[in-house]
JSON list of C-alpha atoms in Angstrom, two decimals:
[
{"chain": "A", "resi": 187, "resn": "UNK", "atom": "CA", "xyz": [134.28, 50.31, 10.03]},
{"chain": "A", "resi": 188, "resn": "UNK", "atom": "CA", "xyz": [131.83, 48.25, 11.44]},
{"chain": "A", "resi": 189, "resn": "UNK", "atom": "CA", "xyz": [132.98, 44.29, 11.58]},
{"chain": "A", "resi": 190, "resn": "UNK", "atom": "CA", "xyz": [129.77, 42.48, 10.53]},
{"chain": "A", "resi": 191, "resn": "UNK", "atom": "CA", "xyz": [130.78, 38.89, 10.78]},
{"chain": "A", "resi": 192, "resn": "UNK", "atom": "CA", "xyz": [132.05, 39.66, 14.37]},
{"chain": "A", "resi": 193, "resn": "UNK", "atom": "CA", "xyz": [128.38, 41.37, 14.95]},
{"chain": "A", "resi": 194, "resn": "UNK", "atom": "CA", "xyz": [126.47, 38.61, 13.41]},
{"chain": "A", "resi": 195, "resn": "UNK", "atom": "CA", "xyz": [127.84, 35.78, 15.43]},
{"chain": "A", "resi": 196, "resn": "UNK", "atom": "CA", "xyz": [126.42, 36.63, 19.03]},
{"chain": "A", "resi": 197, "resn": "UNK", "atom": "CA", "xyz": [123.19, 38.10, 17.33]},
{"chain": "A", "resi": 198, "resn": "UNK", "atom": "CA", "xyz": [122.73, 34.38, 15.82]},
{"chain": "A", "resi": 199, "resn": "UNK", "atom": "CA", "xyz": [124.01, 32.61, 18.82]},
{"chain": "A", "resi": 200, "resn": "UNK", "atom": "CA", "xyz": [121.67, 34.48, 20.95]},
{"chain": "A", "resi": 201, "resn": "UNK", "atom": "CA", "xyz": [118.51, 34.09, 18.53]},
{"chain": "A", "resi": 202, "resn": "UNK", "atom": "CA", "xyz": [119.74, 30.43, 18.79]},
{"chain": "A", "resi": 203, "resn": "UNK", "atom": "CA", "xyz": [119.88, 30.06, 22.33]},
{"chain": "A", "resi": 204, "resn": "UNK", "atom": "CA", "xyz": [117.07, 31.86, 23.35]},
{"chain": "A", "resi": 205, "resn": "UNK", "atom": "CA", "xyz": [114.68, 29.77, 20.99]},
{"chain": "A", "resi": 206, "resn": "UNK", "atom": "CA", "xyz": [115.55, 26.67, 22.02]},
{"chain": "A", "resi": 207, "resn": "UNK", "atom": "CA", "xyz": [115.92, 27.13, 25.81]},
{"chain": "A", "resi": 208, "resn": "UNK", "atom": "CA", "xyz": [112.46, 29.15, 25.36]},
{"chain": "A", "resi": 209, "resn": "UNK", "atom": "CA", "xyz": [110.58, 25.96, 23.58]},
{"chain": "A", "resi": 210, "resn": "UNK", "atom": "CA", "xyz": [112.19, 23.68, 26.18]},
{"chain": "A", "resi": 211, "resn": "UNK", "atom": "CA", "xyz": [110.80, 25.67, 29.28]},
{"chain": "A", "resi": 212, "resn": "UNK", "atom": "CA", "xyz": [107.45, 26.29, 28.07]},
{"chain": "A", "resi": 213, "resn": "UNK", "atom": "CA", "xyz": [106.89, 22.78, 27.92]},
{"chain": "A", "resi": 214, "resn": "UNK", "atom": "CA", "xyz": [108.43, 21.82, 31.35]},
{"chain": "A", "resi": 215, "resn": "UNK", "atom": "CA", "xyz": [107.05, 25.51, 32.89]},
{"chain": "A", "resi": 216, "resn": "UNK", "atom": "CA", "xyz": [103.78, 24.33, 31.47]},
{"chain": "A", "resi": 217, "resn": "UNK", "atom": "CA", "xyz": [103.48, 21.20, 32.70]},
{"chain": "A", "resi": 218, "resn": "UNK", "atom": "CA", "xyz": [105.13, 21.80, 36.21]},
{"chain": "A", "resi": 219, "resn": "UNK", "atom": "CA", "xyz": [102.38, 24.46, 36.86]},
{"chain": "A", "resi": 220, "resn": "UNK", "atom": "CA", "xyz": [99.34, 22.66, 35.73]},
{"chain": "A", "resi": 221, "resn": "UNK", "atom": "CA", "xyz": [100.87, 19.36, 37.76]},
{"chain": "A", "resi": 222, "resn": "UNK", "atom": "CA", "xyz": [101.12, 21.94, 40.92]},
{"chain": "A", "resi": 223, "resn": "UNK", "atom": "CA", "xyz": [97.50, 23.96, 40.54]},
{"chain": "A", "resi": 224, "resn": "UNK", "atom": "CA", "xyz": [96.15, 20.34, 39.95]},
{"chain": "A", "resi": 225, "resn": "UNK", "atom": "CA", "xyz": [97.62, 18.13, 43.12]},
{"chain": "A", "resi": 226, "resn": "UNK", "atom": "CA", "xyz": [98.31, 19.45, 47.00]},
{"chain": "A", "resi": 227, "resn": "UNK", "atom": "CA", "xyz": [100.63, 17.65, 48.74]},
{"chain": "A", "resi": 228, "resn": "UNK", "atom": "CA", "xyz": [102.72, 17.74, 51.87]},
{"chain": "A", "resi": 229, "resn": "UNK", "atom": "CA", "xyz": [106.14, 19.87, 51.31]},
{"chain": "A", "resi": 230, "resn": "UNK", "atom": "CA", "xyz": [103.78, 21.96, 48.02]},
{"chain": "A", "resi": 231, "resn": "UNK", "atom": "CA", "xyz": [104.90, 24.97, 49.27]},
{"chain": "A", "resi": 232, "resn": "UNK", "atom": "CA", "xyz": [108.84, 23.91, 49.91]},
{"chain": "A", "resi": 233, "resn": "UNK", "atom": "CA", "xyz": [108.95, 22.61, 46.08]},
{"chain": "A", "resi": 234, "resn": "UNK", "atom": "CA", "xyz": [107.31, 25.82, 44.53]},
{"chain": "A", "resi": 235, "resn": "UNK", "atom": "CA", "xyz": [109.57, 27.77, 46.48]},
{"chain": "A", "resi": 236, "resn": "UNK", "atom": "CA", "xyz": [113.01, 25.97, 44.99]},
{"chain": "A", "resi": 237, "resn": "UNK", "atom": "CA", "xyz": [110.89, 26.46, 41.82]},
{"chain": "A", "resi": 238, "resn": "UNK", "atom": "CA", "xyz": [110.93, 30.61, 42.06]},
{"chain": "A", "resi": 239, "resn": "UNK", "atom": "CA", "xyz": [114.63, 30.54, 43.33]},
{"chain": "A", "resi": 240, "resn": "UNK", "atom": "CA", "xyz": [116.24, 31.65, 40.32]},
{"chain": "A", "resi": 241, "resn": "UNK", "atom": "CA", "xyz": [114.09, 34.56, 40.10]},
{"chain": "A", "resi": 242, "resn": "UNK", "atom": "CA", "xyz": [115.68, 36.42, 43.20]},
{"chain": "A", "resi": 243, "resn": "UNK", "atom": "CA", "xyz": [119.20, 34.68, 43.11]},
{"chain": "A", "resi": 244, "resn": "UNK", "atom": "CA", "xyz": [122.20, 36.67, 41.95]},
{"chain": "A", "resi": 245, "resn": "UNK", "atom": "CA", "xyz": [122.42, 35.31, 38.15]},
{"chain": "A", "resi": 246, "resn": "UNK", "atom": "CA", "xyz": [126.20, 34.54, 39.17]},
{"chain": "A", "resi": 247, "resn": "UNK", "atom": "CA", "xyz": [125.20, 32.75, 42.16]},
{"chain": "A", "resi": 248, "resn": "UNK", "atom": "CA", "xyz": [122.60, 30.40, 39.12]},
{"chain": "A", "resi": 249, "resn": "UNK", "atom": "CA", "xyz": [125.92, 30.04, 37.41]},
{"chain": "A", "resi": 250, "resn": "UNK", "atom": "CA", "xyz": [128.11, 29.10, 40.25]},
{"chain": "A", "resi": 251, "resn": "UNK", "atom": "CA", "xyz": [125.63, 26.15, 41.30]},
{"chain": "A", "resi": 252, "resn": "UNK", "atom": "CA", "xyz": [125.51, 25.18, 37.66]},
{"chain": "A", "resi": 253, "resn": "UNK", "atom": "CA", "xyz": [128.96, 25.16, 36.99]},
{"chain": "A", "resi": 254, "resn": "UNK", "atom": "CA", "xyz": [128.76, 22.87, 40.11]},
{"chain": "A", "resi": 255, "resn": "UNK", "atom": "CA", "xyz": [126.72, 20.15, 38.94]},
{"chain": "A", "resi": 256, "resn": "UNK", "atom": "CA", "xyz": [127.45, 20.60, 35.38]},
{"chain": "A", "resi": 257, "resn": "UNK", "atom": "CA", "xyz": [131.29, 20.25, 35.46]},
{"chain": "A", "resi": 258, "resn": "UNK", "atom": "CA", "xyz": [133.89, 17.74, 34.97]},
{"chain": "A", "resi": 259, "resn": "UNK", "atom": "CA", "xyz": [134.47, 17.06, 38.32]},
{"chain": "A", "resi": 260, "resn": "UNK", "atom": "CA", "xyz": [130.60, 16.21, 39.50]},
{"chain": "A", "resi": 261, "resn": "UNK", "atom": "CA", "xyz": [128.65, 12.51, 38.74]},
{"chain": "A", "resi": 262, "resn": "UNK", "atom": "CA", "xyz": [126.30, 14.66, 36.40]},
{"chain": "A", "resi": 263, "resn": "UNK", "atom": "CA", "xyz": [128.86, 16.58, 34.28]},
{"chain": "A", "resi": 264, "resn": "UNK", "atom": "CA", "xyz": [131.16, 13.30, 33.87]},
{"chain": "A", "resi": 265, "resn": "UNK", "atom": "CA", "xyz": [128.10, 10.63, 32.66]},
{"chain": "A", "resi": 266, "resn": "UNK", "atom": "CA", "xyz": [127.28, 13.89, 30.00]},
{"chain": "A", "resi": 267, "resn": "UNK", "atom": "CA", "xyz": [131.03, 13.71, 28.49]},
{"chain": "A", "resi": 268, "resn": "UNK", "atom": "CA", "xyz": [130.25, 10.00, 28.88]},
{"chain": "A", "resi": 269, "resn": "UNK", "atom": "CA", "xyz": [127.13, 9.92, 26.32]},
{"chain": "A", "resi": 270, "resn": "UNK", "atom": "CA", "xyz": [128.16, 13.09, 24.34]},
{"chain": "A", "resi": 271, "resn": "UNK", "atom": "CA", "xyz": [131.92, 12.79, 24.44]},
{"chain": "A", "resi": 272, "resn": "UNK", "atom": "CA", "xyz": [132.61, 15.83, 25.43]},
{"chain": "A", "resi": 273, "resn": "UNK", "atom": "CA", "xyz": [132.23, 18.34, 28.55]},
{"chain": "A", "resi": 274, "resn": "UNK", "atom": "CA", "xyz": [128.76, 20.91, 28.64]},
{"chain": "A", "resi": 275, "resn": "UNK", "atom": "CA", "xyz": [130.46, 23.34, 30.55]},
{"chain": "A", "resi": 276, "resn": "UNK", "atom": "CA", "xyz": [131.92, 26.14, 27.93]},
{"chain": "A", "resi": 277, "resn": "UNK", "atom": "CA", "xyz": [129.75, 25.06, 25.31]},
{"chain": "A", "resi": 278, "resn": "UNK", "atom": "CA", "xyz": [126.52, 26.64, 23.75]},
{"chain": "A", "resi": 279, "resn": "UNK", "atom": "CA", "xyz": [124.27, 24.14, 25.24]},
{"chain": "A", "resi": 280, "resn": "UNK", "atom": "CA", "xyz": [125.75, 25.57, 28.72]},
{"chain": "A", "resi": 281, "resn": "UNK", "atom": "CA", "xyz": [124.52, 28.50, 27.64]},
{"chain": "A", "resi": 282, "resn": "UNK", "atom": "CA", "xyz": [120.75, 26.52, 27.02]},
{"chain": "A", "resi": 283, "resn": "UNK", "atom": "CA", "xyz": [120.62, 25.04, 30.34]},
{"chain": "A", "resi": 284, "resn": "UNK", "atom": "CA", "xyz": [121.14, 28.75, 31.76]},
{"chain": "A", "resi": 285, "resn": "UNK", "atom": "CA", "xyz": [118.47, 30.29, 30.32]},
{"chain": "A", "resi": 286, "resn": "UNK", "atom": "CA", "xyz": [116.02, 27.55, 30.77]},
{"chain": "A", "resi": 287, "resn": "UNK", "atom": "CA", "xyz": [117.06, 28.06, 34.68]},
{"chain": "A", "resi": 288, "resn": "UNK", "atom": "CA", "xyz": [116.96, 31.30, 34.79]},
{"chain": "A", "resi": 289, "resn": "UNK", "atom": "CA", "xyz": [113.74, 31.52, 32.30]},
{"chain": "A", "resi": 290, "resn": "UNK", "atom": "CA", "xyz": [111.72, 29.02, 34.11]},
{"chain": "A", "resi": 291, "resn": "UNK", "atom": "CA", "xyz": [110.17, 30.93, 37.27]},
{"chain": "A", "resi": 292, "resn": "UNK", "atom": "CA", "xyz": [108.79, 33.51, 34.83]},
{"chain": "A", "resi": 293, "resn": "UNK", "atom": "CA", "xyz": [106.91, 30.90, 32.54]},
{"chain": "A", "resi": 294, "resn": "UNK", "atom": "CA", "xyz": [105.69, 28.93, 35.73]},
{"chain": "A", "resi": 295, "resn": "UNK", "atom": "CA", "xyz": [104.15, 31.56, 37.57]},
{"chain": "A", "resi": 296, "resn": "UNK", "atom": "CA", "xyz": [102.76, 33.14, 34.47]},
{"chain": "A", "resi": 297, "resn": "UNK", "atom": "CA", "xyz": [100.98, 29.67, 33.39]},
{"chain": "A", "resi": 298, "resn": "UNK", "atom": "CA", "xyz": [100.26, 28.61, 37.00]},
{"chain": "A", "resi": 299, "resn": "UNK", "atom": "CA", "xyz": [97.86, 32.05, 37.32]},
{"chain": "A", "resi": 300, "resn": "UNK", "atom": "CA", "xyz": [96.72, 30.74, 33.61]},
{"chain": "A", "resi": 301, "resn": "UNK", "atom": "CA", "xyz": [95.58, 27.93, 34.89]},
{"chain": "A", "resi": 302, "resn": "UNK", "atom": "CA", "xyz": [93.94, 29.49, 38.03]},
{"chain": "A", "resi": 303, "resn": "UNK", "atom": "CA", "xyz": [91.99, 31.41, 36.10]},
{"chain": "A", "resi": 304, "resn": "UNK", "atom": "CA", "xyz": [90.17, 28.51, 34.43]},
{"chain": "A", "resi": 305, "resn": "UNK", "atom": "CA", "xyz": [86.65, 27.31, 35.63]},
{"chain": "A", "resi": 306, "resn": "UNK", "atom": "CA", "xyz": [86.76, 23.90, 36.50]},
{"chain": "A", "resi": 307, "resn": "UNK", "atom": "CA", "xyz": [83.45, 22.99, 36.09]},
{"chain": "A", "resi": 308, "resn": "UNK", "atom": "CA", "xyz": [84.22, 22.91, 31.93]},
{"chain": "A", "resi": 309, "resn": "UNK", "atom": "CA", "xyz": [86.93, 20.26, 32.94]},
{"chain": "A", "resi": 310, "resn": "UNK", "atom": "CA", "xyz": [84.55, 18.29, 35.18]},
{"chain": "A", "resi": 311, "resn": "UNK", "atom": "CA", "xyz": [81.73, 18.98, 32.32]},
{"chain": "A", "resi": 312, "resn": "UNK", "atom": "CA", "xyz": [84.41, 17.27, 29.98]},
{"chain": "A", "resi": 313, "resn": "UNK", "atom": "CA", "xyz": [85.36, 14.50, 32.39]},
{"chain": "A", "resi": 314, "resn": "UNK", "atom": "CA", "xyz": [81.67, 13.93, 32.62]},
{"chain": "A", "resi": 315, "resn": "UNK", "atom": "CA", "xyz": [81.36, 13.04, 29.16]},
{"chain": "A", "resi": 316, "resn": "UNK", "atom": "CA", "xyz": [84.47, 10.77, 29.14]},
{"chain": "A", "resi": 317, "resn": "UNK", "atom": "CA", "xyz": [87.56, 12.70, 28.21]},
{"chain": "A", "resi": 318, "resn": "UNK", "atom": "CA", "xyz": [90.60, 11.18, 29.75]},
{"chain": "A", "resi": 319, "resn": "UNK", "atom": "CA", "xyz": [92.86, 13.60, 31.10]},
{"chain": "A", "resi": 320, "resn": "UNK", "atom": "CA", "xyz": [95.03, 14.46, 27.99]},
{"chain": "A", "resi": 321, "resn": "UNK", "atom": "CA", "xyz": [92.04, 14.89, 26.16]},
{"chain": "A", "resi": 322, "resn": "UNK", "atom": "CA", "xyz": [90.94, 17.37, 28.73]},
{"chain": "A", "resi": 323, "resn": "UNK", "atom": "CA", "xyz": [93.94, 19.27, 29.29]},
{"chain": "A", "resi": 324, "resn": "UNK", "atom": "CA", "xyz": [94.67, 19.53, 25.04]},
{"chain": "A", "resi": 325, "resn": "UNK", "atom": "CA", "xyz": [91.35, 20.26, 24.27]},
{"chain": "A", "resi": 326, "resn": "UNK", "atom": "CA", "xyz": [89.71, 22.85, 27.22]},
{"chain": "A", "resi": 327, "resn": "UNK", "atom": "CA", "xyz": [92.18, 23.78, 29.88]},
{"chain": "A", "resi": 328, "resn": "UNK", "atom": "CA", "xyz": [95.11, 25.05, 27.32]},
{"chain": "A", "resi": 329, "resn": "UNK", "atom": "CA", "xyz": [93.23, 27.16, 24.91]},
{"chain": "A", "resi": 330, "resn": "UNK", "atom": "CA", "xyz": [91.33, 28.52, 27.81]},
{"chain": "A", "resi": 331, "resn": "UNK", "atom": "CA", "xyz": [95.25, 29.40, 29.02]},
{"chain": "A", "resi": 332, "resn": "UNK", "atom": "CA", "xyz": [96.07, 30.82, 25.28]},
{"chain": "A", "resi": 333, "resn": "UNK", "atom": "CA", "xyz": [97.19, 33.98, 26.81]},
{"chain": "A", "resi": 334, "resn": "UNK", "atom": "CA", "xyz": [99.25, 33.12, 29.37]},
{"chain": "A", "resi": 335, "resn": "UNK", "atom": "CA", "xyz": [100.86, 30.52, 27.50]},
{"chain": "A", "resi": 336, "resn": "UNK", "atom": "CA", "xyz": [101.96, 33.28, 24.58]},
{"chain": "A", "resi": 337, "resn": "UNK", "atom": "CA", "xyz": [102.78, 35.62, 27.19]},
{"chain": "A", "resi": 338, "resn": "UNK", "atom": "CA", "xyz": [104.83, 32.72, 29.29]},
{"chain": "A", "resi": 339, "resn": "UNK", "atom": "CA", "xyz": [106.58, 32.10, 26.01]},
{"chain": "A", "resi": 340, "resn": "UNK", "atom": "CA", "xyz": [107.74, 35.45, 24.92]},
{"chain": "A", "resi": 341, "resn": "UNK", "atom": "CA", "xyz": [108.90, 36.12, 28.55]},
{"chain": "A", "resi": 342, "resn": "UNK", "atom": "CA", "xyz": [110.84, 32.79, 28.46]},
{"chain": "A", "resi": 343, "resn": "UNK", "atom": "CA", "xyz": [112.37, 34.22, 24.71]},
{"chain": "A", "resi": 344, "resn": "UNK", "atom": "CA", "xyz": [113.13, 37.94, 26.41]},
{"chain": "A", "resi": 345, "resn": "UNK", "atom": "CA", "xyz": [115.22, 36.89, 29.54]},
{"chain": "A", "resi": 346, "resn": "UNK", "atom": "CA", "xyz": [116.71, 33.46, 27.91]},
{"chain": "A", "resi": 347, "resn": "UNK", "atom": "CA", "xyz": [117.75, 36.49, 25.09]},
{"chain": "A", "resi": 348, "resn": "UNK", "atom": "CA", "xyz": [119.17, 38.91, 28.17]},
{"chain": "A", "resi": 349, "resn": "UNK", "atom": "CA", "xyz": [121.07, 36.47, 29.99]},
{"chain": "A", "resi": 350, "resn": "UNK", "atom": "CA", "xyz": [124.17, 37.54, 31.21]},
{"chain": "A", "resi": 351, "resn": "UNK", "atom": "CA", "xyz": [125.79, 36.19, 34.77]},
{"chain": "A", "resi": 352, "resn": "UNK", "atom": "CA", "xyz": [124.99, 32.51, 34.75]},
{"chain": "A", "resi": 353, "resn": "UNK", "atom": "CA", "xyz": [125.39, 32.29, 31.27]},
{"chain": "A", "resi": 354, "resn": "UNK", "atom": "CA", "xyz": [129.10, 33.85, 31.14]},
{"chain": "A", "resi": 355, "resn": "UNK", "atom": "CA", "xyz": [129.81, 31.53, 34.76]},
{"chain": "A", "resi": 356, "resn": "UNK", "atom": "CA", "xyz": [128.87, 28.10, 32.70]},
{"chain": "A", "resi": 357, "resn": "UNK", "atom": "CA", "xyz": [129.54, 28.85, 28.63]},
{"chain": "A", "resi": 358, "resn": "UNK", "atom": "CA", "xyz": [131.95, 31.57, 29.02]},
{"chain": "A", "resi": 359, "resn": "UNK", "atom": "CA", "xyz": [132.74, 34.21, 26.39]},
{"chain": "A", "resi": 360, "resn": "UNK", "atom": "CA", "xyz": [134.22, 32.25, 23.41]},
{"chain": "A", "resi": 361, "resn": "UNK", "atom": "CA", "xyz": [134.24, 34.20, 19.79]},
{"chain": "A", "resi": 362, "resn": "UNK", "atom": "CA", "xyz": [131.96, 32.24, 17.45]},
{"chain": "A", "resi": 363, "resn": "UNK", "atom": "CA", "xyz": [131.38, 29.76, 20.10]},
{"chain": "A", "resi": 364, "resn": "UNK", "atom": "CA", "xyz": [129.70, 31.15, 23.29]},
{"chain": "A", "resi": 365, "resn": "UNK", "atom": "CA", "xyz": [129.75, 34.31, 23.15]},
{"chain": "A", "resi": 366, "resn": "UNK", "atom": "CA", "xyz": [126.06, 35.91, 23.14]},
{"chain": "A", "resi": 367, "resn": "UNK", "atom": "CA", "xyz": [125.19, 39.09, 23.29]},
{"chain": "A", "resi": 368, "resn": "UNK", "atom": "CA", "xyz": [125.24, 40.45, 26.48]},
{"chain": "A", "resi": 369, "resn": "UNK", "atom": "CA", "xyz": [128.47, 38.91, 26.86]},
{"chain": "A", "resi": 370, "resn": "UNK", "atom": "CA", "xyz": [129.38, 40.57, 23.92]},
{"chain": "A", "resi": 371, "resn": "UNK", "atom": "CA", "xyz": [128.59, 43.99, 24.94]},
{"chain": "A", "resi": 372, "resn": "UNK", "atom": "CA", "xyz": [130.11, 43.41, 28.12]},
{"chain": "A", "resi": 373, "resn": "UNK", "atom": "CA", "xyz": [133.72, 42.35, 26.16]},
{"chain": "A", "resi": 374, "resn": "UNK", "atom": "CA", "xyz": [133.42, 45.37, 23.70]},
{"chain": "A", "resi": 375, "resn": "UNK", "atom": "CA", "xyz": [132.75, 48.09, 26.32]},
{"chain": "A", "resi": 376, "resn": "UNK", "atom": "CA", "xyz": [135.43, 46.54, 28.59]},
{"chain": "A", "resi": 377, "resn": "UNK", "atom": "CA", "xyz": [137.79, 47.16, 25.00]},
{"chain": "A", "resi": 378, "resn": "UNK", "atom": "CA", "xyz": [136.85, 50.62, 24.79]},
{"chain": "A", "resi": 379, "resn": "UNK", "atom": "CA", "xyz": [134.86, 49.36, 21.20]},
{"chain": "A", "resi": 380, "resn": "UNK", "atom": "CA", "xyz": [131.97, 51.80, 21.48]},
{"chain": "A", "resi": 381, "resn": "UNK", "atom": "CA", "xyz": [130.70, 51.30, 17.94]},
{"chain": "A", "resi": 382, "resn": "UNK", "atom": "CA", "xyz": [130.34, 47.56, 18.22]},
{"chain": "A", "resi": 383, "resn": "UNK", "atom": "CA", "xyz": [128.66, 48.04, 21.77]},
{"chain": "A", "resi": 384, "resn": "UNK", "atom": "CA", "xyz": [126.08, 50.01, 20.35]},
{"chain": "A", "resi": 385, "resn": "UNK", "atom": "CA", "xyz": [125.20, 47.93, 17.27]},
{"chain": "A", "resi": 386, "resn": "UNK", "atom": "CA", "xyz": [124.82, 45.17, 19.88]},
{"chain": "A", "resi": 387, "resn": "UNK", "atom": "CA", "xyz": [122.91, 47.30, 22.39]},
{"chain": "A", "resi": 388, "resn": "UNK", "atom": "CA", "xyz": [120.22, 48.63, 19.72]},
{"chain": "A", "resi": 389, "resn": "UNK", "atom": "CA", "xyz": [119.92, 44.90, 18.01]},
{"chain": "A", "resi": 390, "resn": "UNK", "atom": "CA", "xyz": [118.97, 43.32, 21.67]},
{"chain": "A", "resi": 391, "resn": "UNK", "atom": "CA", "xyz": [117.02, 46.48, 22.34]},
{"chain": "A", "resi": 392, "resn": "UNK", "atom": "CA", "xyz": [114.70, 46.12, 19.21]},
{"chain": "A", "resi": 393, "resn": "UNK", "atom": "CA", "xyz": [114.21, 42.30, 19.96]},
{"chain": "A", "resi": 394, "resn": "UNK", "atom": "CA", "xyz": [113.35, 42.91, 23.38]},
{"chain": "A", "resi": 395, "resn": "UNK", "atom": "CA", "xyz": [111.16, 45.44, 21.98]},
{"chain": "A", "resi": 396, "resn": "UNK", "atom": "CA", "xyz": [109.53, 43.41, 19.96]},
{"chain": "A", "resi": 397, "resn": "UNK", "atom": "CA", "xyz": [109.25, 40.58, 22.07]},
{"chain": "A", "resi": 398, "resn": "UNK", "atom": "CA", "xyz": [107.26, 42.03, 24.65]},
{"chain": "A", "resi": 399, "resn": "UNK", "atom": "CA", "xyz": [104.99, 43.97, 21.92]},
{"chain": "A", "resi": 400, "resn": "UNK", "atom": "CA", "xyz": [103.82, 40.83, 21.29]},
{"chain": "A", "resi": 401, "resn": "UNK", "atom": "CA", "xyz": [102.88, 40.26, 24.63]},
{"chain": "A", "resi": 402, "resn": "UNK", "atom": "CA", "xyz": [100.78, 43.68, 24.89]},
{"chain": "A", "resi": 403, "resn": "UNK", "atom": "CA", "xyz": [99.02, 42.62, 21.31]},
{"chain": "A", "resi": 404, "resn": "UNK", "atom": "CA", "xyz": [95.47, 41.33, 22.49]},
{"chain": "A", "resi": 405, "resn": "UNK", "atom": "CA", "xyz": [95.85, 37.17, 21.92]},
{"chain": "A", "resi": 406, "resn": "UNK", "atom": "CA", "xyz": [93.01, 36.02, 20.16]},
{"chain": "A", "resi": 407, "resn": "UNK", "atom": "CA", "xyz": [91.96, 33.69, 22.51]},
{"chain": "A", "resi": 408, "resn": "UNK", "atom": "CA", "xyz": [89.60, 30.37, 22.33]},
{"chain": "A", "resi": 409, "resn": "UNK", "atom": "CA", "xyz": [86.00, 30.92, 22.99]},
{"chain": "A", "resi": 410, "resn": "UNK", "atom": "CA", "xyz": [84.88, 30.11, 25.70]},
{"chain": "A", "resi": 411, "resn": "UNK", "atom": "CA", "xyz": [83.48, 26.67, 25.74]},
{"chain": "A", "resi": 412, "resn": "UNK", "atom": "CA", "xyz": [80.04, 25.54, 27.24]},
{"chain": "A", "resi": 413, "resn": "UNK", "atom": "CA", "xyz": [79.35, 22.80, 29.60]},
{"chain": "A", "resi": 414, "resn": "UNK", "atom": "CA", "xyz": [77.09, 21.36, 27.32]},
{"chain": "A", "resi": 415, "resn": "UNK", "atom": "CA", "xyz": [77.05, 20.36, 23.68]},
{"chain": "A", "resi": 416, "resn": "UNK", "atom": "CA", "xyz": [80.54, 21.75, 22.61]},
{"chain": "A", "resi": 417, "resn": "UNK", "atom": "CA", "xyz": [82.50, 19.96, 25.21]},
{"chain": "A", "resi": 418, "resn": "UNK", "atom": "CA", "xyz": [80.84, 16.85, 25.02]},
{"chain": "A", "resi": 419, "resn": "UNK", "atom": "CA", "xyz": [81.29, 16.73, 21.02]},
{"chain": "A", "resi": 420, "resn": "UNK", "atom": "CA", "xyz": [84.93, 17.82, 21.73]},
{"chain": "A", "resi": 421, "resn": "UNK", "atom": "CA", "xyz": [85.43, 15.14, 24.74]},
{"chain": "A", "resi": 422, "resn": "UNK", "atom": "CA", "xyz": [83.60, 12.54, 22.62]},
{"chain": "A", "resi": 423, "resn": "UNK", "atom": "CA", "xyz": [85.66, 13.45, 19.13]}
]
């Protein structure tokens, strides 16, 4: 018989991570790449580099370093059980920082082509008229980037949901506590609990599923806006 509270803990701790490490690195994958496709600097191509890292490290090798800086024994780990009372490392917000890690190389270089793609003349037409740069960047450069920013989003959600290696490393496996569901799987398969393995296999497989459904659904993108009477009513507002 199938144990549903034991099955419905890593569902919701997943769900739970994965949401709010997947809001959290859209904004900062957002606003890293249109920072980098708007400024050249010396040392550009050093910093993008450490930015893509995590995409071709060993996940264990993500956790290691975290478990590094995040733990008792480092100046960052020991002024966060300072302010929070209490150590990140083996907790479910272990499991956050993780995800956004591993998550953010995949929502950067989705929203840095994005913002590529974008004609700059509408954002000079707009400065033109007045807009400051918040004005600009709100109001033509993201919904011209509507795509790539739901696409950058449900690829954040899909492999902050799939984390395995850095997340075990840094949160561990604790019932109830930390324990997501890849971690899950892992346990129950290592315990010769085949049933439980595949309810967890099929419930990640349909969310994955789903999740990158969305992305093949056509976004219904902003028009396109002119350099003429649209953006300056917009810029103007």
């Amino acid at each position: 018989m199938m144990d549903w509270q034991a099955f419905w803990d890593p569902v919701r701790l997943s769900l739970q991570v994965a949401l709010l490490s997947s809001l959290i690195v859209i904004i900062l994958g957002t606003g890293a790449a249109w920072w980098m496709a708007r400024h050249h600097f010396p040392g550009k191509i050093v910093l993008e580099t450490l930015f893509m890292l995590p995409l071709v490290l060993p996940p264990t090798v993500v956790g290691f370093l975290l478990l590094m800086l995040l733990g008792r024994r480092s100046w960052v780990g020991q002024l966060i059980e300072w302010l929070w009372d209490a150590p990140i490392i083996f907790s479910w917000w272990a499991a956050v920082v993780a995800t956004i890690v591993v998550a953010f190389p995949l929502v950067y270089q989705t929203m840095k082509n994005g913002f590529a793609a974008v004609d700059p003349d509408l954002e000079k037409a707009a400065r033109s008229d007045g807009a400051g740069e918040w004005r600009v960047f709100r109001s033509i450069t993201l919904p011209l980037t509507y795509s790539s920013l739901l696409t950058a989003l449900v690829l954040g959600f899909a492999r902050a949901l799939g984390e395995f290696g850095a997340t075990l490393m840094v949160a561990g496996n604790i019932p109830g506590k930390t324990q997501t569901v890849p971690t899950a799987i892992y346990v129950a398969v290592d315990a010769g609990n085949m049933p439980m393995a595949w309810a967890w296999t099929l419930a990640i497989v349909a969310m994955s599923f789903v999740m990158l459904l969305l992305t093949g659904r056509k976004a219904p993108g902003a028009e396109r806006p002119r350099a003429g009477t649209e953006v300056s009513r917009e810029s103007r507002g």
